[in-house]
mmCIF file of C-alpha atoms and ligand atoms in Angstrom:
data_model
loop_
_atom_site.group_PDB
_atom_site.id
_atom_site.type_symbol
_atom_site.label_atom_id
_atom_site.label_comp_id
_atom_site.label_asym_id
_atom_site.label_seq_id
_atom_site.Cartn_x
_atom_site.Cartn_y
_atom_site.Cartn_z
ATOM 1 C CA MET A 893 12.887 79.021 91.963
ATOM 2 C CA SER A 894 13.482 82.400 93.601
ATOM 3 C CA ASN A 895 14.119 85.448 91.450
ATOM 4 C CA PRO A 896 17.871 85.850 90.792
ATOM 5 C CA LEU A 897 17.607 89.664 90.542
ATOM 6 C CA PRO A 898 15.989 92.114 92.955
ATOM 7 C CA ARG A 899 12.709 93.249 91.403
ATOM 8 C CA VAL A 900 11.325 96.795 91.279
ATOM 9 C CA ALA A 901 7.710 97.794 90.574
ATOM 10 C CA ALA A 902 8.004 101.096 88.689
ATOM 11 C CA VAL A 903 4.791 103.137 88.859
ATOM 12 C CA HIS A 904 5.413 105.904 86.297
ATOM 13 C CA ASP A 905 4.144 107.145 82.935
ATOM 14 C CA LEU A 906 5.491 106.207 79.530
ATOM 15 C CA SER A 907 6.285 109.345 77.524
ATOM 16 C CA GLY A 908 7.017 108.583 73.874
ATOM 17 C CA PHE A 909 9.440 111.477 73.485
ATOM 18 C CA GLY A 910 11.413 113.492 75.989
ATOM 19 C CA ARG A 911 13.465 111.023 78.087
ATOM 20 C CA CYS A 912 11.754 111.013 81.465
ATOM 21 C CA SER A 913 9.840 108.614 83.716
ATOM 22 C CA LEU A 914 9.861 105.008 82.374
ATOM 23 C CA THR A 915 12.240 105.777 79.494
ATOM 24 C CA VAL A 916 14.888 106.683 82.074
ATOM 25 C CA VAL A 917 13.722 104.533 85.045
ATOM 26 C CA ILE A 918 13.985 101.252 83.087
ATOM 27 C CA PRO A 919 17.461 101.720 81.527
ATOM 28 C CA ILE A 920 18.951 103.058 84.761
ATOM 29 C CA LEU A 921 17.630 100.330 87.066
ATOM 30 C CA SER A 922 18.330 97.598 84.476
ATOM 31 C CA THR A 923 21.909 98.822 84.099
ATOM 32 C CA MET A 924 22.240 98.720 87.892
ATOM 33 C CA GLY A 925 21.222 95.045 87.816
ATOM 34 C CA PHE A 926 17.540 95.104 88.775
ATOM 35 C CA GLU A 927 14.481 93.665 87.091
ATOM 36 C CA VAL A 928 12.011 96.481 86.397
ATOM 37 C CA CYS A 929 8.262 95.770 86.192
ATOM 38 C CA PRO A 930 6.470 98.889 84.897
ATOM 39 C CA LEU A 931 2.998 99.680 86.184
ATOM 40 C CA PRO A 932 2.221 102.450 83.673
ATOM 41 C CA THR A 933 0.114 105.313 85.000
ATOM 42 C CA ALA A 934 -0.385 107.064 81.663
ATOM 43 C CA VAL A 935 0.883 106.988 78.095
ATOM 44 C CA LEU A 936 1.860 110.353 76.605
ATOM 45 C CA SER A 937 3.078 111.525 73.229
ATOM 46 C CA THR A 938 5.746 113.614 75.017
ATOM 47 C CA HIS A 939 6.264 114.897 78.545
ATOM 48 C CA THR A 940 3.937 117.713 79.566
ATOM 49 C CA ALA A 941 6.423 120.542 79.020
ATOM 50 C CA ILE A 942 6.084 120.178 75.235
ATOM 51 C CA GLU A 943 3.058 122.051 73.944
ATOM 52 C CA GLY A 944 0.239 119.965 72.468
ATOM 53 C CA PHE A 945 1.144 116.755 74.332
ATOM 54 C CA LYS A 946 -1.462 113.972 74.252
ATOM 55 C CA LEU A 947 -2.124 112.068 77.501
ATOM 56 C CA PHE A 948 -3.913 108.720 77.728
ATOM 57 C CA ASP A 949 -4.776 108.197 81.397
ATOM 58 C CA LEU A 950 -4.589 104.564 82.610
ATOM 59 C CA THR A 951 -6.392 105.073 85.957
ATOM 60 C CA ASP A 952 -9.205 102.656 85.092
ATOM 61 C CA GLN A 953 -6.733 100.009 83.939
ATOM 62 C CA LEU A 954 -4.515 100.037 87.067
ATOM 63 C CA PRO A 955 -6.728 97.853 89.345
ATOM 64 C CA GLY A 956 -6.875 95.081 86.700
ATOM 65 C CA PHE A 957 -3.075 95.120 86.250
ATOM 66 C CA ILE A 958 -2.596 94.980 90.031
ATOM 67 C CA GLU A 959 -5.117 92.139 90.484
ATOM 68 C CA HIS A 960 -3.297 90.111 87.835
ATOM 69 C CA TRP A 961 0.048 90.664 89.575
ATOM 70 C CA LYS A 962 -1.562 89.492 92.846
ATOM 71 C CA ALA A 963 -3.022 86.422 91.135
ATOM 72 C CA ILE A 964 0.374 85.305 89.812
ATOM 73 C CA GLY A 965 2.019 85.927 93.198
ATOM 74 C CA LEU A 966 4.531 88.593 92.125
ATOM 75 C CA ARG A 967 6.782 89.943 94.881
ATOM 76 C CA PHE A 968 8.869 93.112 94.830
ATOM 77 C CA ASP A 969 12.059 94.185 96.582
ATOM 78 C CA ALA A 970 11.228 97.824 95.854
ATOM 79 C CA ILE A 971 8.198 99.861 94.840
ATOM 80 C CA TYR A 972 9.069 103.164 93.202
ATOM 81 C CA SER A 973 6.378 105.612 92.073
ATOM 82 C CA GLY A 974 6.575 108.903 90.162
ATOM 83 C CA PHE A 975 4.281 110.786 87.735
ATOM 84 C CA LEU A 976 0.611 109.792 88.128
ATOM 85 C CA GLY A 977 -2.033 110.071 85.414
ATOM 86 C CA SER A 978 -4.723 111.351 87.824
ATOM 87 C CA ALA A 979 -5.147 112.310 91.483
ATOM 88 C CA ARG A 980 -7.349 109.196 91.947
ATOM 89 C CA GLN A 981 -4.324 106.994 91.212
ATOM 90 C CA ALA A 982 -2.626 108.037 94.466
ATOM 91 C CA GLY A 983 -5.121 105.993 96.537
ATOM 92 C CA MET A 984 -4.638 103.048 94.160
ATOM 93 C CA VAL A 985 -0.878 103.224 94.604
ATOM 94 C CA CYS A 986 -1.349 103.385 98.422
ATOM 95 C CA ASP A 987 -3.424 100.184 98.203
ATOM 96 C CA PHE A 988 -0.809 98.616 95.929
ATOM 97 C CA ILE A 989 1.904 99.391 98.506
ATOM 98 C CA LYS A 990 -0.241 97.985 101.340
ATOM 99 C CA SER A 991 -0.822 94.757 99.378
ATOM 100 C CA PHE A 992 2.727 94.189 98.108
ATOM 101 C CA ALA A 993 5.163 95.811 100.571
ATOM 102 C CA THR A 994 6.627 93.895 103.494
ATOM 103 C CA GLU A 995 8.917 95.324 106.179
ATOM 104 C CA ASP A 996 11.893 94.699 103.868
ATOM 105 C CA THR A 997 10.479 96.396 100.770
ATOM 106 C CA LEU A 998 12.110 99.680 99.812
ATOM 107 C CA VAL A 999 9.229 102.059 99.069
ATOM 108 C CA VAL A 1000 10.270 105.226 97.218
ATOM 109 C CA VAL A 1001 7.741 107.921 96.283
ATOM 110 C CA ASP A 1002 8.841 110.727 93.989
ATOM 111 C CA PRO A 1003 5.882 113.128 94.295
ATOM 112 C CA VAL A 1004 6.254 114.355 90.707
ATOM 113 C CA MET A 1005 3.845 117.246 90.176
ATOM 114 C CA ALA A 1006 5.630 120.603 89.969
ATOM 115 C CA ASP A 1007 8.825 122.576 89.429
ATOM 116 C CA PHE A 1008 9.930 126.207 89.415
ATOM 117 C CA GLY A 1009 6.987 127.176 91.668
ATOM 118 C CA LYS A 1010 4.266 125.761 89.365
ATOM 119 C CA LEU A 1011 2.243 122.567 88.943
ATOM 120 C CA TYR A 1012 2.963 120.687 85.681
ATOM 121 C CA ALA A 1013 0.405 121.200 82.891
ATOM 122 C CA SER A 1014 -1.565 117.975 83.498
ATOM 123 C CA MET A 1015 -1.664 118.238 87.317
ATOM 124 C CA PRO A 1016 -4.925 119.067 89.109
ATOM 125 C CA PRO A 1017 -4.521 120.997 92.404
ATOM 126 C CA GLU A 1018 -5.927 117.954 94.321
ATOM 127 C CA MET A 1019 -2.711 116.141 93.404
ATOM 128 C CA ILE A 1020 -0.915 118.019 96.194
ATOM 129 C CA GLY A 1021 -3.030 116.513 98.993
ATOM 130 C CA GLU A 1022 -3.022 113.105 97.303
ATOM 131 C CA MET A 1023 0.788 113.108 96.990
ATOM 132 C CA ARG A 1024 0.994 114.057 100.668
ATOM 133 C CA ILE A 1025 -1.062 110.961 101.545
ATOM 134 C CA LEU A 1026 0.911 108.708 99.174
ATOM 135 C CA SER A 1027 4.213 110.002 100.598
ATOM 136 C CA SER A 1028 3.102 108.892 104.077
ATOM 137 C CA GLN A 1029 3.353 105.267 102.845
ATOM 138 C CA ALA A 1030 6.979 105.640 101.684
ATOM 139 C CA LYS A 1031 10.334 105.134 103.338
ATOM 140 C CA VAL A 1032 12.069 107.537 100.931
ATOM 141 C CA ILE A 1033 10.547 110.573 99.203
ATOM 142 C CA THR A 1034 12.349 112.787 96.691
ATOM 143 C CA PRO A 1035 10.446 116.047 96.126
ATOM 144 C CA ASN A 1036 12.155 119.006 94.500
ATOM 145 C CA ILE A 1037 11.918 122.254 96.483
ATOM 146 C CA THR A 1038 8.628 123.283 94.788
ATOM 147 C CA GLU A 1039 6.992 119.916 95.514
ATOM 148 C CA ALA A 1040 8.278 120.015 99.108
ATOM 149 C CA ALA A 1041 6.815 123.520 99.571
ATOM 150 C CA PHE A 1042 3.449 122.453 98.112
ATOM 151 C CA MET A 1043 3.301 119.350 100.328
ATOM 152 C CA LEU A 1044 4.151 121.398 103.423
ATOM 153 C CA ASN A 1045 1.857 124.300 102.527
ATOM 154 C CA ARG A 1046 4.789 126.710 102.542
ATOM 155 C CA GLU A 1047 5.941 129.417 100.137
ATOM 156 C CA VAL A 1048 8.512 128.285 97.556
ATOM 157 C CA PRO A 1049 11.680 129.874 98.996
ATOM 158 C CA ASP A 1050 14.267 131.888 97.032
ATOM 159 C CA SER A 1051 16.975 130.702 99.405
ATOM 160 C CA LEU A 1052 17.371 128.576 102.527
ATOM 161 C CA THR A 1053 19.978 128.359 105.271
ATOM 162 C CA GLU A 1054 21.212 124.945 106.412
ATOM 163 C CA ALA A 1055 19.170 125.315 109.628
ATOM 164 C CA GLU A 1056 16.043 125.967 107.541
ATOM 165 C CA VAL A 1057 16.787 122.934 105.346
ATOM 166 C CA LYS A 1058 16.836 120.767 108.485
ATOM 167 C CA ASP A 1059 13.477 122.163 109.516
ATOM 168 C CA TRP A 1060 12.002 121.408 106.055
ATOM 169 C CA LEU A 1061 13.344 117.838 106.135
ATOM 170 C CA LYS A 1062 11.963 117.256 109.650
ATOM 171 C CA ALA A 1063 8.563 118.587 108.552
ATOM 172 C CA LEU A 1064 8.587 116.167 105.573
ATOM 173 C CA ALA A 1065 9.563 113.284 107.869
ATOM 174 C CA ASP A 1066 6.587 114.205 110.072
ATOM 175 C CA LEU A 1067 4.360 113.311 107.080
ATOM 176 C CA GLY A 1068 5.583 109.694 107.434
ATOM 177 C CA PRO A 1069 8.713 108.864 105.397
ATOM 178 C CA SER A 1070 11.843 108.087 107.414
ATOM 179 C CA MET A 1071 14.233 109.306 104.679
ATOM 180 C CA PRO A 1072 13.006 112.510 103.019
ATOM 181 C CA VAL A 1073 15.277 113.976 100.347
ATOM 182 C CA ILE A 1074 14.874 117.459 98.825
ATOM 183 C CA THR A 1075 16.383 118.246 95.407
ATOM 184 C CA SER A 1076 16.998 121.577 93.595
ATOM 185 C CA LEU A 1077 17.749 123.249 96.917
ATOM 186 C CA PRO A 1078 18.305 127.033 96.783
ATOM 187 C CA LEU A 1079 21.004 126.907 99.461
ATOM 188 C CA GLU A 1080 22.135 130.328 100.616
ATOM 189 C CA SER A 1081 25.722 129.116 101.185
ATOM 190 C CA GLN A 1082 26.079 127.320 97.799
ATOM 191 C CA THR A 1083 24.546 129.446 95.076
ATOM 192 C CA ASN A 1084 26.714 128.026 92.269
ATOM 193 C CA ARG A 1085 26.059 124.388 93.183
ATOM 194 C CA SER A 1086 23.219 122.051 92.477
ATOM 195 C CA SER A 1087 22.417 120.759 95.969
ATOM 196 C CA VAL A 1088 20.326 118.032 97.575
ATOM 197 C CA ALA A 1089 19.756 117.307 101.260
ATOM 198 C CA ALA A 1090 18.374 114.341 103.189
ATOM 199 C CA TYR A 1091 17.413 113.264 106.694
ATOM 200 C CA ASN A 1092 17.583 109.799 108.156
ATOM 201 C CA ARG A 1093 15.144 109.665 111.062
ATOM 202 C CA GLU A 1094 16.615 106.320 112.173
ATOM 203 C CA ASP A 1095 19.987 107.811 113.126
ATOM 204 C CA GLY A 1096 18.970 111.482 113.360
ATOM 205 C CA ARG A 1097 21.569 112.633 110.778
ATOM 206 C CA PHE A 1098 21.163 115.233 108.018
ATOM 207 C CA TRP A 1099 23.218 115.093 104.801
ATOM 208 C CA LEU A 1100 24.086 117.518 102.062
ATOM 209 C CA ALA A 1101 25.474 116.596 98.629
ATOM 210 C CA GLY A 1102 25.846 118.309 95.282
ATOM 211 C CA ARG A 1103 27.905 119.187 92.284
ATOM 212 C CA PRO A 1104 28.839 122.434 90.510
ATOM 213 C CA GLN A 1105 25.921 123.837 88.533
ATOM 214 C CA VAL A 1106 25.933 123.869 84.717
ATOM 215 C CA PRO A 1107 24.298 127.043 83.340
ATOM 216 C CA THR A 1108 21.326 125.401 81.646
ATOM 217 C CA GLN A 1109 18.199 123.364 82.550
ATOM 218 C CA TYR A 1110 17.471 119.832 81.374
ATOM 219 C CA HIS A 1111 14.229 117.842 81.580
ATOM 220 C CA GLY A 1112 14.018 114.495 83.327
ATOM 221 C CA THR A 1113 16.936 115.086 85.704
ATOM 222 C CA GLY A 1114 14.640 114.574 88.737
ATOM 223 C CA ASP A 1115 13.593 111.160 87.390
ATOM 224 C CA ILE A 1116 17.233 110.284 86.715
ATOM 225 C CA PHE A 1117 18.236 111.343 90.246
ATOM 226 C CA SER A 1118 15.456 109.349 91.963
ATOM 227 C CA SER A 1119 16.078 106.254 89.816
ATOM 228 C CA VAL A 1120 19.792 106.142 90.690
ATOM 229 C CA LEU A 1121 18.949 106.826 94.349
ATOM 230 C CA THR A 1122 16.461 103.925 94.377
ATOM 231 C CA GLY A 1123 18.985 101.555 92.769
ATOM 232 C CA SER A 1124 21.757 102.705 95.043
ATOM 233 C CA LEU A 1125 19.737 102.185 98.257
ATOM 234 C CA LEU A 1126 18.501 98.835 96.935
ATOM 235 C CA GLN A 1127 22.072 97.664 96.376
ATOM 236 C CA GLY A 1128 22.842 98.492 100.020
ATOM 237 C CA ASP A 1129 24.591 101.881 99.765
ATOM 238 C CA SER A 1130 24.332 104.199 102.763
ATOM 239 C CA LEU A 1131 22.070 107.243 102.386
ATOM 240 C CA PRO A 1132 24.962 109.733 101.834
ATOM 241 C CA ILE A 1133 26.684 107.459 99.294
ATOM 242 C CA ALA A 1134 23.345 107.007 97.508
ATOM 243 C CA LEU A 1135 22.945 110.803 97.390
ATOM 244 C CA ASP A 1136 26.469 111.211 96.117
ATOM 245 C CA ARG A 1137 26.132 108.470 93.484
ATOM 246 C CA SER A 1138 22.907 110.069 92.212
ATOM 247 C CA CYS A 1139 24.356 113.606 92.141
ATOM 248 C CA GLN A 1140 27.489 112.347 90.414
ATOM 249 C CA PHE A 1141 25.508 110.547 87.714
ATOM 250 C CA VAL A 1142 23.155 113.480 87.082
ATOM 251 C CA ALA A 1143 26.139 115.854 86.929
ATOM 252 C CA SER A 1144 28.077 113.658 84.508
ATOM 253 C CA ALA A 1145 24.989 113.182 82.304
ATOM 254 C CA ILE A 1146 24.458 116.964 82.244
ATOM 255 C CA GLN A 1147 28.125 117.598 81.492
ATOM 256 C CA ILE A 1148 28.112 115.077 78.639
ATOM 257 C CA THR A 1149 24.899 116.533 77.179
ATOM 258 C CA PHE A 1150 26.090 120.138 77.585
ATOM 259 C CA GLY A 1151 29.007 119.407 75.256
ATOM 260 C CA TYR A 1152 26.632 118.986 72.306
ATOM 261 C CA SER A 1153 25.111 121.959 70.488
ATOM 262 C CA SER A 1154 21.910 123.031 72.177
ATOM 263 C CA LEU A 1155 19.133 120.454 71.908
ATOM 264 C CA PRO A 1156 15.696 121.953 71.171
ATOM 265 C CA HIS A 1157 13.815 120.024 73.877
ATOM 266 C CA HIS A 1158 16.430 120.088 76.641
ATOM 267 C CA GLU A 1159 16.604 116.415 77.468
ATOM 268 C CA ILE A 1160 19.585 114.488 78.702
ATOM 269 C CA LEU A 1161 21.491 112.272 76.239
ATOM 270 C CA LEU A 1162 21.122 109.304 78.572
ATOM 271 C CA GLU A 1163 22.500 106.819 76.051
ATOM 272 C CA ARG A 1164 25.799 108.764 75.959
ATOM 273 C CA SER A 1165 26.115 108.797 79.738
ATOM 274 C CA ILE A 1166 24.610 105.555 81.031
ATOM 275 C CA ASN A 1167 27.963 103.752 81.052
ATOM 276 C CA THR A 1168 29.170 106.201 83.721
ATOM 277 C CA LEU A 1169 26.639 104.614 86.121
ATOM 278 C CA HIS A 1170 29.309 102.065 86.940
ATOM 279 C CA ALA A 1171 31.946 104.697 87.724
ATOM 280 C CA PRO A 1172 33.164 104.576 91.323
ATOM 281 C CA VAL A 1173 31.661 107.264 93.551
ATOM 282 C CA THR A 1174 34.115 109.990 94.459
ATOM 283 C CA TYR A 1175 33.389 110.698 98.085
ATOM 284 C CA ALA A 1176 34.200 114.393 97.799
ATOM 285 C CA SER A 1177 30.730 115.808 97.810
ATOM 286 C CA TYR A 1178 28.693 114.752 100.828
ATOM 287 C CA SER A 1179 28.829 116.297 104.264
ATOM 288 C CA LEU A 1180 26.863 116.212 107.488
ATOM 289 C CA ILE A 1181 24.655 119.210 108.208
ATOM 290 C CA PRO A 1182 25.582 119.854 111.849
HETATM 291 O O1 PXL B 1262 10.177 114.481 84.789
HETATM 292 C C1 PXL B 1262 8.964 114.456 85.412
HETATM 293 C C2 PXL B 1262 7.852 114.163 84.443
HETATM 294 C C3 PXL B 1262 7.449 112.856 84.245
HETATM 295 N N1 PXL B 1262 6.470 112.542 83.375
HETATM 296 C C4 PXL B 1262 5.849 113.517 82.672
HETATM 297 C C5 PXL B 1262 6.210 114.853 82.831
HETATM 298 C C6 PXL B 1262 7.243 115.186 83.750
HETATM 299 C C7 PXL B 1262 7.647 116.577 83.924
HETATM 300 O O2 PXL B 1262 7.265 117.456 83.223
HETATM 301 O O3 PXL B 1262 5.584 115.786 82.130
HETATM 302 C C8 PXL B 1262 4.782 113.133 81.704
#
């Protein structure tokens, strides 16, 4: 019998506290109607922004998990990777994609490694080159502006014009992916908005989407964005609608969380916002970058 639900291989860590990676990927994609099969890259006590975190790296376990999945003939409609436990895992994930992806598989790589101009605490500098190689195997990549700068060997910019954003997206597409997306864009023309931009090499169009910025930072919003984007593209949404749906969900989750008194670890109250995943997309936000 064929699988009644589209199936996603989710290559991310499991952080016990701090709502990110698998603890947001699974509820979001399940709520959107997909079966999620986690391929855990590491198990952590908390995400790496909380001091004293413990990380148990699963690099040596990955090949055995993958071999077992091959042996039982598992097939995936999407492969979606994020935080890796070691730089060595990038090559393993490339091999996993080569073994399991067909022409119809949606391959999404979120090159999780840095933010605000700095690598995350557990990330070795070799991760940058490895993420560049892994990204070349993807259709969609979703770096934030710091990750995009690191992958392109550029300075992290304070601000970008729309023409510069197009150049950055084209340079990312030259690494391999046909739909690069950049999040946390410091757009010169939209300083009070949280903006994302994307390029679709197949039709040559560039898109911009966003929502008004809330004056605080939350952890895990990149994972939430990329998870909704993956689900949205997998359900057949166009690229700009997928961008808009993801921005809308992140913005509503932030808005809902912001209403509570300040939370010590700055994570999103996903459980209070997940029902808004089914809200219709308001088409007000996206536009073509001419
Ligand atoms: O949200 C990205 C992320 C995922 N997983 C772990 C992290 C981070 C960001 O800090 O530390 C373990």
